[in-house]
mmCIF file of C-alpha atoms in Angstrom:
data_model
loop_
_atom_site.group_PDB
_atom_site.id
_atom_site.type_symbol
_atom_site.label_atom_id
_atom_site.label_comp_id
_atom_site.label_asym_id
_atom_site.label_seq_id
_atom_site.Cartn_x
_atom_site.Cartn_y
_atom_site.Cartn_z
ATOM 1 C CA UNK W 1 125.740 76.601 95.729
ATOM 2 C CA UNK W 2 124.975 78.674 98.872
ATOM 3 C CA UNK W 3 120.966 78.958 99.279
ATOM 4 C CA UNK W 4 119.731 82.407 99.793
ATOM 5 C CA UNK W 5 118.955 83.209 103.387
ATOM 6 C CA UNK W 6 115.859 84.124 104.518
ATOM 7 C CA UNK W 7 114.542 85.033 107.977
ATOM 8 C CA UNK W 8 110.818 85.050 108.637
ATOM 9 C CA UNK W 9 109.028 86.721 111.540
ATOM 10 C CA UNK W 10 105.642 85.906 112.924
ATOM 11 C CA UNK W 11 103.624 86.755 116.607
ATOM 12 C CA UNK W 12 100.235 85.334 116.593
ATOM 13 C CA UNK W 13 98.323 86.369 119.544
ATOM 14 C CA UNK W 14 94.691 85.216 119.693
ATOM 15 C CA UNK W 15 94.181 82.690 116.620
ATOM 16 C CA UNK W 16 96.540 80.586 114.765
ATOM 17 C CA UNK W 17 95.685 81.938 111.252
ATOM 18 C CA UNK W 18 99.340 84.107 110.904
ATOM 19 C CA UNK W 19 101.081 81.420 112.304
ATOM 20 C CA UNK W 20 99.658 79.194 109.590
ATOM 21 C CA UNK W 21 99.914 81.491 106.791
ATOM 22 C CA UNK W 22 103.617 81.752 107.797
ATOM 23 C CA UNK W 23 104.585 78.209 107.946
ATOM 24 C CA UNK W 24 103.201 77.719 104.645
ATOM 25 C CA UNK W 25 104.809 80.435 103.145
ATOM 26 C CA UNK W 26 108.225 79.467 104.510
ATOM 27 C CA UNK W 27 107.750 75.572 103.490
ATOM 28 C CA UNK W 28 107.297 77.062 100.171
ATOM 29 C CA UNK W 29 110.325 79.140 100.100
ATOM 30 C CA UNK W 30 112.310 76.141 101.181
ATOM 31 C CA UNK W 31 111.237 74.076 98.523
ATOM 32 C CA UNK W 32 112.251 77.138 96.217
ATOM 33 C CA UNK W 33 115.660 76.348 97.364
ATOM 34 C CA UNK W 34 116.286 79.232 100.395
ATOM 35 C CA UNK W 35 117.597 78.266 103.462
ATOM 36 C CA UNK W 36 114.475 79.573 105.508
ATOM 37 C CA UNK W 37 114.429 80.555 109.353
ATOM 38 C CA UNK W 38 110.688 80.864 110.891
ATOM 39 C CA UNK W 39 110.903 82.860 114.286
ATOM 40 C CA UNK W 40 107.509 82.646 116.322
ATOM 41 C CA UNK W 41 106.677 84.956 119.149
ATOM 42 C CA UNK W 42 103.281 83.238 119.855
ATOM 43 C CA UNK W 43 102.424 80.304 122.210
ATOM 44 C CA UNK W 44 102.945 77.104 120.859
ATOM 45 C CA UNK W 45 100.536 75.349 118.709
ATOM 46 C CA UNK W 46 100.916 71.607 118.615
ATOM 47 C CA UNK W 47 100.935 70.258 115.474
ATOM 48 C CA UNK W 48 101.549 73.501 113.943
ATOM 49 C CA UNK W 49 105.344 73.636 112.808
ATOM 50 C CA UNK W 50 106.813 74.014 109.657
ATOM 51 C CA UNK W 51 108.036 70.766 107.905
ATOM 52 C CA UNK W 52 110.941 72.219 105.721
ATOM 53 C CA UNK W 53 112.395 75.609 107.600
ATOM 54 C CA UNK W 54 113.957 75.835 110.483
ATOM 55 C CA UNK W 55 111.640 76.511 113.441
ATOM 56 C CA UNK W 56 112.859 79.027 116.514
ATOM 57 C CA UNK W 57 110.853 79.777 119.233
ATOM 58 C CA UNK W 58 110.716 82.971 121.227
ATOM 59 C CA UNK W 59 109.823 83.040 124.795
ATOM 60 C CA UNK W 60 105.874 82.923 123.885
ATOM 61 C CA UNK W 61 103.604 86.058 124.398
ATOM 62 C CA UNK W 62 100.005 86.304 123.628
ATOM 63 C CA UNK W 63 96.968 88.738 124.024
ATOM 64 C CA UNK W 64 95.363 89.005 127.299
ATOM 65 C CA UNK W 65 92.089 89.795 125.792
ATOM 66 C CA UNK W 66 90.012 90.737 122.810
ATOM 67 C CA UNK W 67 91.368 94.364 123.311
ATOM 68 C CA UNK W 68 94.662 93.003 122.040
ATOM 69 C CA UNK W 69 96.293 95.753 123.919
ATOM 70 C CA UNK W 70 98.142 93.792 127.053
ATOM 71 C CA UNK W 71 100.168 90.863 126.545
ATOM 72 C CA UNK W 72 100.852 88.305 128.510
ATOM 73 C CA UNK W 73 103.470 85.410 128.701
ATOM 74 C CA UNK W 74 102.845 81.727 128.664
ATOM 75 C CA UNK W 75 101.697 81.674 132.405
ATOM 76 C CA UNK W 76 99.170 84.621 131.597
ATOM 77 C CA UNK W 77 101.180 87.231 133.707
ATOM 78 C CA UNK W 78 101.450 90.497 132.151
ATOM 79 C CA UNK W 79 104.637 91.030 129.945
ATOM 80 C CA UNK W 80 107.556 92.845 131.710
ATOM 81 C CA UNK W 81 110.345 94.783 130.152
ATOM 82 C CA UNK W 82 112.581 92.018 131.222
ATOM 83 C CA UNK W 83 110.622 89.858 129.132
ATOM 84 C CA UNK W 84 110.687 92.579 126.069
ATOM 85 C CA UNK W 85 114.497 92.630 126.403
ATOM 86 C CA UNK W 86 115.116 89.040 126.069
ATOM 87 C CA UNK W 87 113.176 88.592 123.357
ATOM 88 C CA UNK W 88 114.750 91.926 121.514
ATOM 89 C CA UNK W 89 118.191 90.309 122.508
ATOM 90 C CA UNK W 90 117.076 86.897 120.639
ATOM 91 C CA UNK W 91 115.792 88.253 117.607
ATOM 92 C CA UNK W 92 119.002 90.553 116.896
ATOM 93 C CA UNK W 93 120.956 87.863 117.692
ATOM 94 C CA UNK W 94 119.055 85.470 115.719
ATOM 95 C CA UNK W 95 119.338 88.571 112.757
ATOM 96 C CA UNK W 96 123.428 88.450 113.413
ATOM 97 C CA UNK W 97 123.457 84.806 113.094
ATOM 98 C CA UNK W 98 121.495 84.399 110.053
ATOM 99 C CA UNK W 99 122.499 87.598 108.200
ATOM 100 C CA UNK W 100 119.588 87.017 106.142
ATOM 101 C CA UNK W 101 119.169 88.371 102.557
ATOM 102 C CA UNK W 102 115.778 88.761 102.693
ATOM 103 C CA UNK W 103 113.768 89.587 105.862
ATOM 104 C CA UNK W 104 109.753 88.514 105.654
ATOM 105 C CA UNK W 105 107.988 90.220 108.477
ATOM 106 C CA UNK W 106 104.180 89.107 109.003
ATOM 107 C CA UNK W 107 101.486 91.541 109.040
ATOM 108 C CA UNK W 108 103.461 94.353 110.536
ATOM 109 C CA UNK W 109 103.423 97.831 109.538
ATOM 110 C CA UNK W 110 100.058 97.231 108.866
ATOM 111 C CA UNK W 111 99.103 95.734 112.378
ATOM 112 C CA UNK W 112 101.377 94.356 115.194
ATOM 113 C CA UNK W 113 101.477 97.583 117.058
ATOM 114 C CA UNK W 114 101.891 95.779 120.384
ATOM 115 C CA UNK W 115 105.727 94.578 118.825
ATOM 116 C CA UNK W 116 107.070 97.674 117.989
ATOM 117 C CA UNK W 117 109.275 97.058 121.072
ATOM 118 C CA UNK W 118 111.096 94.113 119.016
ATOM 119 C CA UNK W 119 110.559 95.121 115.372
ATOM 120 C CA UNK W 120 111.541 98.499 115.224
ATOM 121 C CA UNK W 121 114.732 97.130 116.598
ATOM 122 C CA UNK W 122 115.148 94.444 114.382
ATOM 123 C CA UNK W 123 114.118 96.291 111.325
ATOM 124 C CA UNK W 124 116.429 99.267 112.326
ATOM 125 C CA UNK W 125 119.371 96.599 112.686
ATOM 126 C CA UNK W 126 118.527 94.958 109.255
ATOM 127 C CA UNK W 127 118.582 98.469 107.382
ATOM 128 C CA UNK W 128 121.882 99.553 109.470
ATOM 129 C CA UNK W 129 123.487 95.834 108.380
ATOM 130 C CA UNK W 130 126.760 95.973 106.245
ATOM 131 C CA UNK W 131 124.297 94.097 103.400
ATOM 132 C CA UNK W 132 121.049 95.107 103.858
ATOM 133 C CA UNK W 133 118.449 92.262 103.119
ATOM 134 C CA UNK W 134 115.343 93.253 101.413
ATOM 135 C CA UNK W 135 112.631 93.626 103.661
ATOM 136 C CA UNK W 136 109.236 92.232 102.744
ATOM 137 C CA UNK W 137 106.102 92.369 104.935
ATOM 138 C CA UNK W 138 103.484 89.514 104.352
ATOM 139 C CA UNK W 139 99.713 90.659 104.932
ATOM 140 C CA UNK W 140 96.109 88.821 104.560
ATOM 141 C CA UNK W 141 93.342 90.087 102.422
ATOM 142 C CA UNK W 142 92.046 92.285 105.204
ATOM 143 C CA UNK W 143 93.437 94.535 107.688
ATOM 144 C CA UNK W 144 92.006 94.164 111.435
ATOM 145 C CA UNK W 145 91.085 97.251 113.846
ATOM 146 C CA UNK W 146 92.586 100.316 112.782
ATOM 147 C CA UNK W 147 91.540 100.456 109.056
ATOM 148 C CA UNK W 148 89.249 103.259 110.097
ATOM 149 C CA UNK W 149 91.461 105.473 112.139
ATOM 150 C CA UNK W 150 93.323 107.793 109.435
ATOM 151 C CA UNK W 151 96.339 108.585 111.276
ATOM 152 C CA UNK W 152 96.979 105.049 112.454
ATOM 153 C CA UNK W 153 97.214 104.621 108.182
ATOM 154 C CA UNK W 154 99.665 107.079 107.516
ATOM 155 C CA UNK W 155 101.727 105.825 110.455
ATOM 156 C CA UNK W 156 101.511 102.412 108.468
ATOM 157 C CA UNK W 157 102.602 103.581 105.476
ATOM 158 C CA UNK W 158 105.241 106.066 106.848
ATOM 159 C CA UNK W 159 106.833 102.650 108.564
ATOM 160 C CA UNK W 160 106.751 100.792 105.212
ATOM 161 C CA UNK W 161 108.305 103.694 103.511
ATOM 162 C CA UNK W 162 111.124 103.824 105.945
ATOM 163 C CA UNK W 163 111.886 100.090 106.219
ATOM 164 C CA UNK W 164 110.290 98.015 103.615
ATOM 165 C CA UNK W 165 111.315 97.101 99.956
ATOM 166 C CA UNK W 166 107.543 95.212 99.225
ATOM 167 C CA UNK W 167 104.386 93.811 100.676
ATOM 168 C CA UNK W 168 103.246 90.488 99.770
ATOM 169 C CA UNK W 169 99.054 90.430 99.893
ATOM 170 C CA UNK W 170 97.970 86.881 100.227
ATOM 171 C CA UNK W 171 94.609 87.863 97.938
ATOM 172 C CA UNK W 172 92.596 87.891 95.120
ATOM 173 C CA UNK W 173 91.821 91.817 94.229
ATOM 174 C CA UNK W 174 88.958 90.456 92.196
ATOM 175 C CA UNK W 175 87.752 88.933 95.609
ATOM 176 C CA UNK W 176 88.736 91.827 98.218
ATOM 177 C CA UNK W 177 91.314 94.193 97.010
ATOM 178 C CA UNK W 178 93.691 95.739 99.525
ATOM 179 C CA UNK W 179 92.077 98.926 99.303
ATOM 180 C CA UNK W 180 89.061 97.856 100.928
ATOM 181 C CA UNK W 181 90.920 98.245 104.326
ATOM 182 C CA UNK W 182 94.266 100.197 103.673
ATOM 183 C CA UNK W 183 93.967 103.727 102.118
ATOM 184 C CA UNK W 184 97.311 104.441 100.710
ATOM 185 C CA UNK W 185 97.448 101.386 98.372
ATOM 186 C CA UNK W 186 98.150 104.078 95.303
ATOM 187 C CA UNK W 187 101.283 105.315 97.268
ATOM 188 C CA UNK W 188 102.302 101.308 97.759
ATOM 189 C CA UNK W 189 102.431 101.486 93.947
ATOM 190 C CA UNK W 190 104.721 98.636 92.255
ATOM 191 C CA UNK W 191 105.700 97.396 95.762
ATOM 192 C CA UNK W 192 102.432 95.935 96.015
ATOM 193 C CA UNK W 193 102.193 92.343 95.033
ATOM 194 C CA UNK W 194 99.067 90.173 95.211
ATOM 195 C CA UNK W 195 100.184 86.489 95.453
ATOM 196 C CA UNK W 196 96.451 84.670 95.407
ATOM 197 C CA UNK W 197 95.230 82.868 98.597
ATOM 198 C CA UNK W 198 97.947 80.835 101.046
ATOM 199 C CA UNK W 199 96.059 77.789 101.417
ATOM 200 C CA UNK W 200 96.971 74.103 102.296
ATOM 201 C CA UNK W 201 97.034 71.850 99.067
ATOM 202 C CA UNK W 202 93.829 70.160 98.761
ATOM 203 C CA UNK W 203 94.201 66.353 99.188
ATOM 204 C CA UNK W 204 92.882 63.914 96.896
ATOM 205 C CA UNK W 205 89.613 62.444 97.935
ATOM 206 C CA UNK W 206 90.761 59.191 98.596
ATOM 207 C CA UNK W 207 93.901 60.156 100.835
ATOM 208 C CA UNK W 208 92.217 58.677 103.451
ATOM 209 C CA UNK W 209 92.487 55.055 104.261
ATOM 210 C CA UNK W 210 89.018 55.371 105.594
ATOM 211 C CA UNK W 211 86.954 56.384 102.129
ATOM 212 C CA UNK W 212 83.988 57.020 104.020
ATOM 213 C CA UNK W 213 85.418 58.989 107.095
ATOM 214 C CA UNK W 214 83.448 62.720 107.158
ATOM 215 C CA UNK W 215 81.395 61.655 103.923
ATOM 216 C CA UNK W 216 78.114 63.586 104.453
ATOM 217 C CA UNK W 217 78.332 64.949 107.729
ATOM 218 C CA UNK W 218 77.745 68.569 109.292
ATOM 219 C CA UNK W 219 81.620 69.502 109.852
ATOM 220 C CA UNK W 220 81.502 72.260 112.791
ATOM 221 C CA UNK W 221 84.664 73.854 113.350
ATOM 222 C CA UNK W 222 85.872 77.305 115.023
ATOM 223 C CA UNK W 223 89.958 77.673 113.869
ATOM 224 C CA UNK W 224 92.560 76.995 116.414
ATOM 225 C CA UNK W 225 92.097 80.194 118.947
ATOM 226 C CA UNK W 226 90.205 80.452 121.974
ATOM 227 C CA UNK W 227 86.815 82.634 121.087
ATOM 228 C CA UNK W 228 84.973 79.411 119.135
ATOM 229 C CA UNK W 229 83.323 78.031 122.294
ATOM 230 C CA UNK W 230 79.874 79.942 121.649
ATOM 231 C CA UNK W 231 79.623 78.661 117.808
ATOM 232 C CA UNK W 232 80.695 74.959 119.025
ATOM 233 C CA UNK W 233 78.076 75.137 121.556
ATOM 234 C CA UNK W 234 75.234 76.643 119.652
ATOM 235 C CA UNK W 235 76.069 74.584 116.746
ATOM 236 C CA UNK W 236 75.630 70.823 119.091
ATOM 237 C CA UNK W 237 72.121 72.739 120.286
ATOM 238 C CA UNK W 238 70.938 73.263 116.949
ATOM 239 C CA UNK W 239 71.538 69.668 115.610
ATOM 240 C CA UNK W 240 67.946 68.837 116.531
ATOM 241 C CA UNK W 241 66.257 71.676 114.924
ATOM 242 C CA UNK W 242 67.660 70.844 111.724
ATOM 243 C CA UNK W 243 66.699 68.588 108.656
ATOM 244 C CA UNK W 244 69.963 67.351 109.026
ATOM 245 C CA UNK W 245 69.553 65.762 112.390
ATOM 246 C CA UNK W 246 69.884 62.291 111.547
ATOM 247 C CA UNK W 247 73.522 62.492 110.238
ATOM 248 C CA UNK W 248 76.647 62.547 111.924
ATOM 249 C CA UNK W 249 77.760 65.910 113.199
ATOM 250 C CA UNK W 250 81.096 66.496 113.736
ATOM 251 C CA UNK W 251 82.794 69.047 116.198
ATOM 252 C CA UNK W 252 86.384 70.345 115.817
ATOM 253 C CA UNK W 253 87.852 72.334 118.715
ATOM 254 C CA UNK W 254 91.112 73.892 118.532
ATOM 255 C CA UNK W 255 93.620 74.341 120.949
ATOM 256 C CA UNK W 256 92.420 77.488 122.496
ATOM 257 C CA UNK W 257 89.565 75.672 123.751
ATOM 258 C CA UNK W 258 90.632 74.561 127.342
ATOM 259 C CA UNK W 259 90.263 71.040 128.611
ATOM 260 C CA UNK W 260 87.202 71.855 131.002
ATOM 261 C CA UNK W 261 85.267 73.412 128.110
ATOM 262 C CA UNK W 262 86.187 70.750 125.850
ATOM 263 C CA UNK W 263 85.005 68.112 128.330
ATOM 264 C CA UNK W 264 81.658 70.149 128.846
ATOM 265 C CA UNK W 265 81.077 70.089 125.157
ATOM 266 C CA UNK W 266 81.458 66.594 124.546
ATOM 267 C CA UNK W 267 78.896 66.080 127.770
ATOM 268 C CA UNK W 268 76.531 68.244 126.193
ATOM 269 C CA UNK W 269 76.530 66.720 122.995
ATOM 270 C CA UNK W 270 76.484 63.000 124.288
ATOM 271 C CA UNK W 271 73.525 64.063 126.556
ATOM 272 C CA UNK W 272 71.663 65.834 123.813
ATOM 273 C CA UNK W 273 72.204 63.355 120.904
ATOM 274 C CA UNK W 274 74.176 60.399 122.198
ATOM 275 C CA UNK W 275 76.805 59.142 119.438
ATOM 276 C CA UNK W 276 75.237 61.234 116.860
ATOM 277 C CA UNK W 277 77.510 63.965 117.071
ATOM 278 C CA UNK W 278 81.392 63.505 117.557
ATOM 279 C CA UNK W 279 83.874 66.340 119.523
ATOM 280 C CA UNK W 280 87.158 66.082 119.184
ATOM 281 C CA UNK W 281 90.151 68.213 118.564
ATOM 282 C CA UNK W 282 91.198 69.891 114.908
ATOM 283 C CA UNK W 283 92.318 67.295 112.994
ATOM 284 C CA UNK W 284 95.082 67.193 110.496
ATOM 285 C CA UNK W 285 92.924 65.772 107.716
ATOM 286 C CA UNK W 286 90.421 68.896 107.914
ATOM 287 C CA UNK W 287 90.810 70.077 104.274
ATOM 288 C CA UNK W 288 89.814 66.440 103.359
ATOM 289 C CA UNK W 289 86.770 66.308 105.792
ATOM 290 C CA UNK W 290 85.612 69.670 103.998
ATOM 291 C CA UNK W 291 85.724 67.931 100.551
ATOM 292 C CA UNK W 292 83.448 64.984 102.110
ATOM 293 C CA UNK W 293 81.075 66.988 104.259
ATOM 294 C CA UNK W 294 77.263 67.986 103.779
ATOM 295 C CA UNK W 295 77.511 71.422 105.182
ATOM 296 C CA UNK W 296 80.889 73.326 106.888
ATOM 297 C CA UNK W 297 79.810 75.578 109.937
ATOM 298 C CA UNK W 298 82.516 77.820 110.757
ATOM 299 C CA UNK W 299 83.637 81.396 111.878
ATOM 300 C CA UNK W 300 85.530 83.432 109.036
ATOM 301 C CA UNK W 301 88.975 83.735 109.612
ATOM 302 C CA UNK W 302 91.159 83.562 106.702
ATOM 303 C CA UNK W 303 92.116 80.127 106.629
ATOM 304 C CA UNK W 304 89.006 78.383 107.375
ATOM 305 C CA UNK W 305 87.159 80.421 104.906
ATOM 306 C CA UNK W 306 89.974 79.755 101.946
ATOM 307 C CA UNK W 307 90.246 76.194 102.855
ATOM 308 C CA UNK W 308 86.093 75.932 102.600
ATOM 309 C CA UNK W 309 86.196 77.555 99.299
ATOM 310 C CA UNK W 310 88.818 75.963 97.690
ATOM 311 C CA UNK W 311 87.077 72.599 98.770
ATOM 312 C CA UNK W 312 83.491 73.700 97.358
ATOM 313 C CA UNK W 313 82.077 72.706 100.432
ATOM 314 C CA UNK W 314 78.589 74.258 100.981
ATOM 315 C CA UNK W 315 79.202 76.258 104.176
ATOM 316 C CA UNK W 316 77.451 78.561 107.157
ATOM 317 C CA UNK W 317 79.770 81.059 108.309
ATOM 318 C CA UNK W 318 79.551 83.001 111.662
ATOM 319 C CA UNK W 319 82.417 85.648 111.792
ATOM 320 C CA UNK W 320 83.548 86.555 115.093
ATOM 321 C CA UNK W 321 83.011 89.874 115.828
ATOM 322 C CA UNK W 322 84.408 90.503 119.741
ATOM 323 C CA UNK W 323 86.417 93.288 120.451
ATOM 324 C CA UNK W 324 86.919 95.838 117.681
ATOM 325 C CA UNK W 325 87.295 93.114 115.605
ATOM 326 C CA UNK W 326 85.433 93.468 111.976
ATOM 327 C CA UNK W 327 87.802 91.198 109.665
ATOM 328 C CA UNK W 328 86.069 88.329 109.824
ATOM 329 C CA UNK W 329 82.464 90.036 109.161
ATOM 330 C CA UNK W 330 83.653 92.056 106.087
ATOM 331 C CA UNK W 331 85.175 88.780 104.401
ATOM 332 C CA UNK W 332 81.739 87.224 104.982
ATOM 333 C CA UNK W 333 79.709 89.834 104.104
ATOM 334 C CA UNK W 334 81.362 89.530 100.831
ATOM 335 C CA UNK W 335 80.961 86.000 100.265
ATOM 336 C CA UNK W 336 77.642 85.967 101.389
ATOM 337 C CA UNK W 337 76.905 89.110 98.487
ATOM 338 C CA UNK W 338 78.013 86.815 95.761
ATOM 339 C CA UNK W 339 75.836 83.738 97.254
ATOM 340 C CA UNK W 340 78.808 81.520 98.215
ATOM 341 C CA UNK W 341 78.149 81.007 101.606
ATOM 342 C CA UNK W 342 75.410 81.780 104.322
ATOM 343 C CA UNK W 343 76.138 84.256 106.840
ATOM 344 C CA UNK W 344 74.807 84.289 110.356
ATOM 345 C CA UNK W 345 75.859 87.681 112.340
ATOM 346 C CA UNK W 346 77.426 86.859 115.873
ATOM 347 C CA UNK W 347 74.822 89.204 117.329
ATOM 348 C CA UNK W 348 71.913 87.143 116.287
ATOM 349 C CA UNK W 349 73.398 83.572 116.792
ATOM 350 C CA UNK W 350 70.903 81.324 118.503
ATOM 351 C CA UNK W 351 70.204 77.313 117.884
ATOM 352 C CA UNK W 352 67.752 78.375 115.834
ATOM 353 C CA UNK W 353 69.093 80.900 113.480
ATOM 354 C CA UNK W 354 71.862 78.711 112.914
ATOM 355 C CA UNK W 355 69.421 75.718 112.211
ATOM 356 C CA UNK W 356 67.510 77.783 109.632
ATOM 357 C CA UNK W 357 71.331 78.863 107.846
ATOM 358 C CA UNK W 358 72.344 74.986 107.861
ATOM 359 C CA UNK W 359 68.921 73.975 106.324
ATOM 360 C CA UNK W 360 69.693 76.405 103.388
ATOM 361 C CA UNK W 361 72.983 75.772 103.264
ATOM 362 C CA UNK W 362 72.277 71.874 102.649
ATOM 363 C CA UNK W 363 70.209 72.335 99.502
ATOM 364 C CA UNK W 364 72.533 75.128 97.874
ATOM 365 C CA UNK W 365 74.373 73.809 94.753
ATOM 366 C CA UNK W 366 78.304 73.399 95.670
ATOM 367 C CA UNK W 367 79.941 76.289 94.772
ATOM 368 C CA UNK W 368 83.971 76.287 93.754
ATOM 369 C CA UNK W 369 84.897 79.632 92.781
ATOM 370 C CA UNK W 370 87.069 78.831 89.737
ATOM 371 C CA UNK W 371 88.783 82.325 89.327
ATOM 372 C CA UNK W 372 90.293 82.550 92.447
ATOM 373 C CA UNK W 373 94.025 82.033 92.764
ATOM 374 C CA UNK W 374 94.914 79.375 95.999
ATOM 375 C CA UNK W 375 98.559 79.140 95.010
ATOM 376 C CA UNK W 376 99.773 81.875 97.584
ATOM 377 C CA UNK W 377 102.429 80.281 99.179
ATOM 378 C CA UNK W 378 104.247 79.259 95.890
ATOM 379 C CA UNK W 379 103.550 82.840 94.444
ATOM 380 C CA UNK W 380 105.439 84.209 97.227
ATOM 381 C CA UNK W 381 108.157 81.882 97.183
ATOM 382 C CA UNK W 382 108.489 82.833 93.308
ATOM 383 C CA UNK W 383 108.609 86.586 93.697
ATOM 384 C CA UNK W 384 111.244 86.358 96.960
ATOM 385 C CA UNK W 385 113.400 84.001 94.559
ATOM 386 C CA UNK W 386 113.322 86.487 91.859
ATOM 387 C CA UNK W 387 114.196 89.438 93.939
ATOM 388 C CA UNK W 388 117.250 87.525 95.161
ATOM 389 C CA UNK W 389 118.352 86.654 91.939
ATOM 390 C CA UNK W 390 118.048 90.508 90.899
ATOM 391 C CA UNK W 391 120.166 91.458 93.778
ATOM 392 C CA UNK W 392 123.180 89.127 92.690
ATOM 393 C CA UNK W 393 123.175 90.667 89.250
#
């Protein structure tokens, strides 16, 4: 039997959360019997590729800065019309090659306005195909910039109405309903589908051959992007001010932290704490370390937050608030209001304020928010499979 064909598009610009979600959903759809091709337009991230879905890499682009308005290529040069045309041509050729029955676009039209130059031609071509695919948007719990701009929100709705059949909201409405950041949820009606959160499956606590790895440590992380340097450095400086200064601290730096900054961070840790602080790159066993740590210190990006909640880790979160970003702050505030985490606003981040929050978190009862759903990837795959089955009848 021929497997249903699915094309998934994702573009990450600064962090890696969008790519991680798209990979988890793509692999889940592959497990559910679909032939999935995932096309990524962001910079390659070491170790972050699908295990089951086919992978296609466009000529990569990224955001030049926190304003997200200027795109640059892999060498940091501004994106020109030639590169835009290369990407458009590659996407349209892929659409013709695959002839998908379902096209899933991550975030657009609720974000990624910078990519309209290639997404609008892709969507138009899909709609004009002899046998048009179902077109589905895939979004996280909280929208980023533009959530307070009525005209931009109206434009999001108009684009959705014109091109899309469904939107998968990877969230649980009992925690953050989509209407917190999108005003036109009533107009979406039955086209909106909550999937629960898209998270890596929780590993068995004994999955590592080293059963003591990470146990009782303070685990410091800042996702995969380039905006976590201040948090990582502040955490290293905070260790001596906490009641946990005698336990090992493990500081994880993502691929977005350059080699020079990474080396400087390691030198600072050795100078202040000897071998009491381990500085290393992000690890594939991060969720296992979360289960075993005494306290997790992180930003409040979607993936890290949900992995932390799923693991039941005591946590301090410092939401990224650079540029016009409010997404992480909203998410962290919701969790702090429920007493699930301790929060330090980025504007008040100092070694002393972080140390105080870590000490509070260390004595707080571990929280496992049982009602929340963390099976969003499989739920998304089940919905897609159901829609495709209906098309056959």
